[in-house]
Short mmCIF file of N, CA and C in Angstrom, two decimals:
data_model
loop_
_atom_site.label_atom_id
_atom_site.label_comp_id
_atom_site.label_asym_id
_atom_site.label_seq_id
_atom_site.Cartn_x
_atom_site.Cartn_y
_atom_site.Cartn_z
N MET A 31 12.31 -0.35 8.98
CA MET A 31 10.97 -1.00 8.71
C MET A 31 10.36 -1.48 9.64
N ARG A 32 10.83 -1.36 10.91
CA ARG A 32 10.45 -1.75 12.46
C ARG A 32 9.51 -0.87 12.72
N ARG A 33 9.27 0.71 12.45
CA ARG A 33 8.30 1.47 12.37
C ARG A 33 7.10 1.50 11.58
N THR A 34 7.72 1.06 10.61
CA THR A 34 6.29 1.23 9.60
C THR A 34 5.50 -0.24 9.55
N LEU A 35 6.40 -0.94 9.96
CA LEU A 35 5.50 -2.80 9.79
C LEU A 35 5.33 -3.44 11.31
N GLY A 36 6.03 -3.06 12.00
CA GLY A 36 5.91 -3.35 13.42
C GLY A 36 6.99 -4.30 13.58
N GLU A 37 7.16 -4.20 15.03
CA GLU A 37 8.18 -5.38 15.87
C GLU A 37 8.23 -6.59 15.13
N GLY A 38 8.96 -7.54 14.59
CA GLY A 38 8.88 -8.88 14.14
C GLY A 38 8.28 -9.16 12.85
N ALA A 39 7.92 -8.23 12.13
CA ALA A 39 6.96 -8.29 11.09
C ALA A 39 7.68 -8.92 9.78
N PHE A 40 9.27 -8.17 9.77
CA PHE A 40 10.20 -8.45 8.92
C PHE A 40 10.22 -10.14 9.03
N ALA A 41 10.38 -10.63 10.30
CA ALA A 41 10.91 -11.95 10.38
C ALA A 41 9.62 -12.88 9.70
N SER A 42 8.31 -12.37 9.90
CA SER A 42 7.48 -13.18 9.50
C SER A 42 7.05 -13.00 8.22
N PHE A 43 7.91 -12.38 7.27
CA PHE A 43 7.58 -12.28 5.84
C PHE A 43 8.56 -14.13 5.18
N ASP A 44 7.66 -14.24 4.24
CA ASP A 44 7.91 -15.89 3.25
C ASP A 44 9.53 -15.65 3.30
N PRO A 45 10.66 -16.61 3.20
CA PRO A 45 12.01 -16.13 2.86
C PRO A 45 12.43 -15.63 1.82
N ASP A 46 11.24 -15.82 0.65
CA ASP A 46 11.34 -15.12 -0.78
C ASP A 46 11.49 -13.47 -0.87
N VAL A 47 9.94 -13.07 -0.32
CA VAL A 47 9.92 -11.91 -0.04
C VAL A 47 11.10 -11.11 0.92
N ARG A 48 11.37 -11.77 2.12
CA ARG A 48 12.99 -11.21 2.73
C ARG A 48 13.87 -10.91 1.92
N HIS A 49 14.50 -11.93 0.95
CA HIS A 49 15.07 -11.81 0.00
C HIS A 49 15.00 -10.45 -0.85
N MET A 50 13.73 -10.06 -1.48
CA MET A 50 13.57 -9.81 -2.23
C MET A 50 13.62 -8.20 -1.31
N VAL A 51 13.02 -7.80 -0.26
CA VAL A 51 13.22 -6.81 0.32
C VAL A 51 14.88 -6.66 0.55
N MET A 52 15.24 -7.81 0.80
CA MET A 52 16.81 -7.10 1.17
C MET A 52 17.66 -6.73 -0.26
N GLN A 53 17.12 -7.68 -1.25
CA GLN A 53 17.66 -6.64 -2.54
C GLN A 53 17.13 -5.36 -3.16
N ASN A 54 16.10 -5.02 -2.64
CA ASN A 54 15.74 -3.90 -2.68
C ASN A 54 16.19 -2.74 -1.84
N ALA A 55 16.66 -3.34 -0.60
CA ALA A 55 17.10 -1.79 0.35
C ALA A 55 17.94 -1.14 -0.39
N PRO A 56 18.80 -0.67 -1.16
CA PRO A 56 19.52 0.00 -1.59
C PRO A 56 19.04 0.91 -1.83
N GLU A 57 18.49 0.88 -3.00
CA GLU A 57 17.34 1.74 -3.94
C GLU A 57 16.29 2.52 -2.57
N MET A 58 15.52 1.87 -1.89
CA MET A 58 15.25 1.97 -1.14
C MET A 58 15.10 2.99 0.09
N TYR A 59 16.94 3.01 0.41
CA TYR A 59 17.41 4.02 1.13
C TYR A 59 17.29 5.23 0.29
N LEU A 60 17.62 5.08 -0.90
CA LEU A 60 18.44 6.27 -2.12
C LEU A 60 16.76 6.97 -2.29
N GLU A 61 15.80 6.46 -2.46
CA GLU A 61 14.62 6.59 -2.52
C GLU A 61 14.18 7.52 -1.37
N PHE A 62 14.39 7.23 -0.21
CA PHE A 62 13.68 7.72 1.08
C PHE A 62 14.61 8.81 1.68
N SER A 63 16.00 9.17 1.32
CA SER A 63 17.05 9.81 1.72
C SER A 63 16.85 11.01 1.00
N ASN A 64 16.25 11.13 -0.06
CA ASN A 64 16.36 11.93 -1.18
C ASN A 64 15.37 12.94 -1.34
N ASP A 65 15.29 14.04 -0.74
CA ASP A 65 14.03 15.19 -0.95
C ASP A 65 13.17 15.28 -2.53
N GLY A 66 13.98 15.19 -2.99
CA GLY A 66 13.44 15.14 -4.82
C GLY A 66 13.09 14.09 -5.64
N PHE A 67 13.16 12.79 -4.70
CA PHE A 67 12.75 11.73 -5.31
C PHE A 67 11.49 11.61 -5.84
N PHE A 68 10.59 11.70 -4.58
CA PHE A 68 8.77 11.42 -5.04
C PHE A 68 8.41 12.79 -5.41
N SER A 69 7.70 12.97 -6.79
CA SER A 69 6.85 13.66 -7.10
C SER A 69 5.77 14.41 -5.81
N PRO A 70 5.42 15.59 -5.71
CA PRO A 70 4.64 15.88 -4.65
C PRO A 70 3.01 14.99 -5.46
N PHE A 71 2.33 14.78 -4.51
CA PHE A 71 0.87 14.31 -4.64
C PHE A 71 0.31 15.12 -3.45
N SER A 72 -0.92 16.09 -4.78
CA SER A 72 -1.81 16.56 -3.73
C SER A 72 -2.92 16.13 -3.58
N MET A 73 -3.96 16.63 -2.74
CA MET A 73 -5.53 16.34 -2.24
C MET A 73 -6.09 16.61 -3.75
N GLU A 74 -5.67 17.93 -4.76
CA GLU A 74 -6.21 18.09 -5.52
C GLU A 74 -5.66 17.12 -6.83
N ASP A 75 -4.72 16.37 -7.00
CA ASP A 75 -4.50 15.32 -7.77
C ASP A 75 -5.04 14.33 -7.37
N ALA A 76 -5.51 13.95 -6.14
CA ALA A 76 -6.03 12.29 -5.80
C ALA A 76 -7.55 12.90 -6.60
N ARG A 77 -8.07 14.15 -6.15
CA ARG A 77 -9.55 14.47 -6.47
C ARG A 77 -9.38 14.18 -8.18
N ALA A 78 -8.54 14.84 -9.00
CA ALA A 78 -8.21 14.48 -10.39
C ALA A 78 -8.35 12.91 -10.71
N VAL A 79 -8.00 11.87 -10.14
CA VAL A 79 -8.01 10.96 -10.30
C VAL A 79 -9.35 10.31 -11.03
N ARG A 80 -9.89 9.81 -11.74
CA ARG A 80 -10.77 9.02 -12.60
C ARG A 80 -11.04 7.87 -12.87
N SER A 81 -9.77 7.01 -12.44
CA SER A 81 -9.74 5.56 -12.97
C SER A 81 -10.22 4.93 -11.39
N PRO A 82 -11.34 3.65 -11.63
CA PRO A 82 -11.19 3.43 -10.29
C PRO A 82 -9.99 2.76 -9.27
N THR A 83 -10.18 3.17 -8.15
CA THR A 83 -8.69 2.51 -7.39
C THR A 83 -9.56 2.09 -6.26
N MET A 84 -8.70 0.79 -5.68
CA MET A 84 -8.55 0.52 -4.95
C MET A 84 -7.38 0.73 -3.49
N LEU A 85 -7.82 1.29 -2.60
CA LEU A 85 -6.96 1.76 -1.68
C LEU A 85 -6.97 0.49 -0.40
N VAL A 86 -5.40 0.47 -0.14
CA VAL A 86 -5.30 -0.94 0.72
C VAL A 86 -4.31 -0.96 1.68
N GLY A 87 -5.10 -0.95 3.10
CA GLY A 87 -4.23 -0.91 4.24
C GLY A 87 -4.07 -2.19 4.92
N GLY A 88 -3.66 -2.06 6.45
CA GLY A 88 -3.45 -2.86 7.55
C GLY A 88 -4.69 -2.54 8.56
N GLU A 89 -4.76 -3.51 8.94
CA GLU A 89 -5.87 -3.17 10.31
C GLU A 89 -5.06 -2.12 11.07
N ILE A 90 -3.55 -3.09 11.39
CA ILE A 90 -2.71 -2.23 12.49
C ILE A 90 -1.39 -1.80 11.98
N SER A 91 -2.04 -1.06 10.48
CA SER A 91 -1.00 -0.02 9.95
C SER A 91 -0.59 0.95 10.91
N PRO A 92 0.72 1.72 10.96
CA PRO A 92 0.75 2.99 11.62
C PRO A 92 -0.62 3.95 11.72
N ARG A 93 -0.71 4.76 12.53
CA ARG A 93 -1.68 5.60 12.25
C ARG A 93 -1.53 6.39 11.01
N MET A 94 -0.34 7.09 10.60
CA MET A 94 -0.38 7.90 9.56
C MET A 94 -0.70 7.08 8.11
N PHE A 95 -0.52 6.18 8.32
CA PHE A 95 -1.09 5.49 6.78
C PHE A 95 -2.74 4.88 6.65
N THR A 96 -3.16 5.19 7.89
CA THR A 96 -4.82 5.13 8.11
C THR A 96 -5.23 6.45 7.80
N LEU A 97 -4.45 7.74 8.53
CA LEU A 97 -5.05 9.11 7.68
C LEU A 97 -4.44 9.32 6.53
N MET A 98 -3.76 8.91 5.94
CA MET A 98 -3.46 9.05 4.22
C MET A 98 -4.83 8.51 3.71
N LEU A 99 -4.94 7.03 3.85
CA LEU A 99 -5.90 6.99 3.33
C LEU A 99 -7.23 7.18 3.75
N ASP A 100 -7.83 7.53 4.60
CA ASP A 100 -8.89 8.36 5.09
C ASP A 100 -9.12 9.45 4.33
N ALA A 101 -7.53 10.42 4.24
CA ALA A 101 -8.06 11.51 3.19
C ALA A 101 -8.11 11.21 1.82
N LEU A 102 -7.46 10.53 1.28
CA LEU A 102 -7.71 9.95 -0.07
C LEU A 102 -9.04 9.51 -0.68
N GLU A 103 -9.58 8.31 0.29
CA GLU A 103 -10.87 8.16 0.62
C GLU A 103 -11.93 8.90 0.20
N SER A 104 -11.45 10.10 1.07
CA SER A 104 -12.73 11.71 1.12
C SER A 104 -12.92 12.41 -0.29
N VAL A 105 -11.51 12.00 -1.01
CA VAL A 105 -11.62 12.90 -2.68
C VAL A 105 -11.76 12.38 -3.37
N MET A 106 -11.26 11.22 -3.70
CA MET A 106 -11.13 10.31 -4.81
C MET A 106 -12.60 9.85 -5.28
N PRO A 107 -13.16 10.40 -6.47
CA PRO A 107 -14.42 10.39 -7.00
C PRO A 107 -14.97 8.38 -6.86
N ASP A 108 -13.95 7.39 -7.35
CA ASP A 108 -14.22 5.87 -7.60
C ASP A 108 -13.35 5.33 -6.82
N VAL A 109 -13.34 4.96 -5.33
CA VAL A 109 -12.55 4.23 -4.86
C VAL A 109 -13.43 3.18 -4.01
N GLU A 110 -12.48 2.47 -3.35
CA GLU A 110 -12.89 1.16 -3.15
C GLU A 110 -11.84 1.09 -2.05
N ARG A 111 -12.37 1.00 -0.85
CA ARG A 111 -11.20 0.47 0.25
C ARG A 111 -10.85 -0.60 0.97
N ARG A 112 -9.74 -1.08 1.15
CA ARG A 112 -9.75 -2.70 1.58
C ARG A 112 -8.59 -2.62 2.78
N VAL A 113 -8.93 -3.09 4.24
CA VAL A 113 -8.31 -3.16 5.11
C VAL A 113 -8.10 -4.63 5.54
N PHE A 114 -7.03 -5.09 5.54
CA PHE A 114 -6.97 -6.75 6.02
C PHE A 114 -6.58 -6.52 7.38
N PRO A 115 -7.50 -7.54 7.89
CA PRO A 115 -7.29 -7.32 9.13
C PRO A 115 -6.42 -8.11 10.11
N GLY A 116 -5.76 -7.60 11.06
CA GLY A 116 -4.64 -8.32 11.49
C GLY A 116 -3.15 -8.12 11.32
N ILE A 117 -2.98 -7.30 10.18
CA ILE A 117 -1.78 -7.07 9.43
C ILE A 117 -1.43 -5.66 9.76
N SER A 118 -0.13 -5.30 9.18
CA SER A 118 0.41 -4.15 9.14
C SER A 118 0.19 -3.78 7.85
N HIS A 119 1.17 -2.51 7.25
CA HIS A 119 1.46 -1.73 6.39
C HIS A 119 1.49 -2.59 4.88
N VAL A 120 1.87 -3.86 4.85
CA VAL A 120 1.95 -4.01 3.25
C VAL A 120 1.42 -5.78 3.39
N PRO A 121 -0.07 -5.39 3.18
CA PRO A 121 -0.60 -6.55 2.84
C PRO A 121 -0.02 -7.51 1.74
N PRO A 122 0.54 -7.22 0.95
CA PRO A 122 1.18 -8.10 -0.78
C PRO A 122 2.23 -8.71 -0.05
N PHE A 123 2.46 -8.66 1.13
CA PHE A 123 3.95 -8.99 1.76
C PHE A 123 3.48 -10.75 2.81
N VAL A 124 2.78 -9.73 3.24
CA VAL A 124 1.89 -10.22 4.82
C VAL A 124 1.07 -11.33 4.69
N ALA A 125 0.26 -10.87 3.63
CA ALA A 125 -1.21 -11.81 3.31
C ALA A 125 -1.07 -11.84 1.95
N PRO A 126 -0.28 -12.13 1.27
CA PRO A 126 -0.35 -12.48 -0.56
C PRO A 126 -1.56 -13.12 -1.30
N ALA A 127 -1.99 -14.05 -0.34
CA ALA A 127 -2.94 -14.73 -0.94
C ALA A 127 -4.27 -13.88 -0.89
N ASP A 128 -4.86 -13.58 0.22
CA ASP A 128 -5.86 -12.41 0.36
C ASP A 128 -5.58 -11.47 -0.05
N PHE A 129 -4.53 -10.59 -0.22
CA PHE A 129 -4.40 -9.34 -0.73
C PHE A 129 -4.77 -9.55 -2.65
N ASN A 130 -4.31 -11.07 -3.34
CA ASN A 130 -4.41 -11.54 -4.20
C ASN A 130 -5.63 -11.61 -4.61
N SER A 131 -6.56 -12.30 -3.89
CA SER A 131 -8.14 -12.36 -4.03
C SER A 131 -8.66 -11.11 -4.21
N ALA A 132 -8.55 -10.22 -3.12
CA ALA A 132 -9.01 -8.87 -3.24
C ALA A 132 -8.69 -8.33 -3.98
N ALA A 133 -7.34 -7.70 -4.71
CA ALA A 133 -7.08 -7.20 -5.99
C ALA A 133 -7.82 -7.74 -7.26
N LEU A 134 -8.09 -8.88 -7.17
CA LEU A 134 -8.60 -10.00 -8.40
C LEU A 134 -10.22 -9.80 -8.43
N SER A 135 -10.59 -9.46 -7.30
CA SER A 135 -12.18 -9.31 -7.00
C SER A 135 -12.08 -7.99 -7.53
N PHE A 136 -11.64 -6.84 -7.35
CA PHE A 136 -11.69 -5.53 -7.45
C PHE A 136 -11.72 -5.35 -9.07
N LEU A 137 -10.55 -5.83 -9.66
CA LEU A 137 -10.66 -5.69 -11.01
C LEU A 137 -11.49 -6.61 -11.87
N HIS A 138 -11.79 -7.28 -11.10
CA HIS A 138 -13.26 -8.32 -12.00
C HIS A 138 -14.45 -7.75 -12.10
N ARG A 139 -14.74 -6.71 -10.81
CA ARG A 139 -15.69 -6.19 -10.87
C ARG A 139 -15.73 -4.76 -11.69
N GLN A 140 -14.65 -4.39 -11.77
CA GLN A 140 -14.50 -3.35 -12.60
C GLN A 140 -14.75 -3.73 -14.15
N LEU A 141 -14.33 -4.62 -14.60
CA LEU A 141 -14.28 -5.32 -15.81
C LEU A 141 -16.01 -5.38 -16.13
N ALA A 142 -16.52 -5.51 -15.03
CA ALA A 142 -18.09 -5.66 -15.32
C ALA A 142 -18.96 -4.95 -15.48
N ARG A 143 -18.16 -3.76 -15.17
CA ARG A 143 -18.88 -2.30 -15.22
C ARG A 143 -19.33 -1.99 -16.58
N PRO A 144 -20.59 -1.24 -16.74
CA PRO A 144 -21.15 -0.59 -18.12
C PRO A 144 -19.82 0.48 -18.36
#
C-alpha cells in the first residue's frame, strides 16, 4: 500500500476507511496474487466504451497510474478527467467530500445532456 499511496497515506485515512481497508485486505491479497483474477482490458476495449466516463486520479499518484489515465483518455470517445490536487491514488478515501462533489457534478452534467 505504501508504494501505491505514498508514505504515511494509510495513517491519514479516516478511521472508518482504515477499518474497511483492513477488512478487505484478505480479498485484495487474493485479487492481486492471482494472475487470472482480472480480465484483460485492452486499448480496443477502452475505445469501445460508449458511456460517458470520468477518469479519476491524484496529482501525486504513482506515475504508472497517470500513464494509464493518459492512455485511456487518448482513446475513450466520451471522457472527462479529474485530477485531485495534492493527493495520491485513491481520491474517494483521501478526499471523500471533494470526490463526491466531482462525481455528482459529472453525473448531473450527464443528466443534462440531450
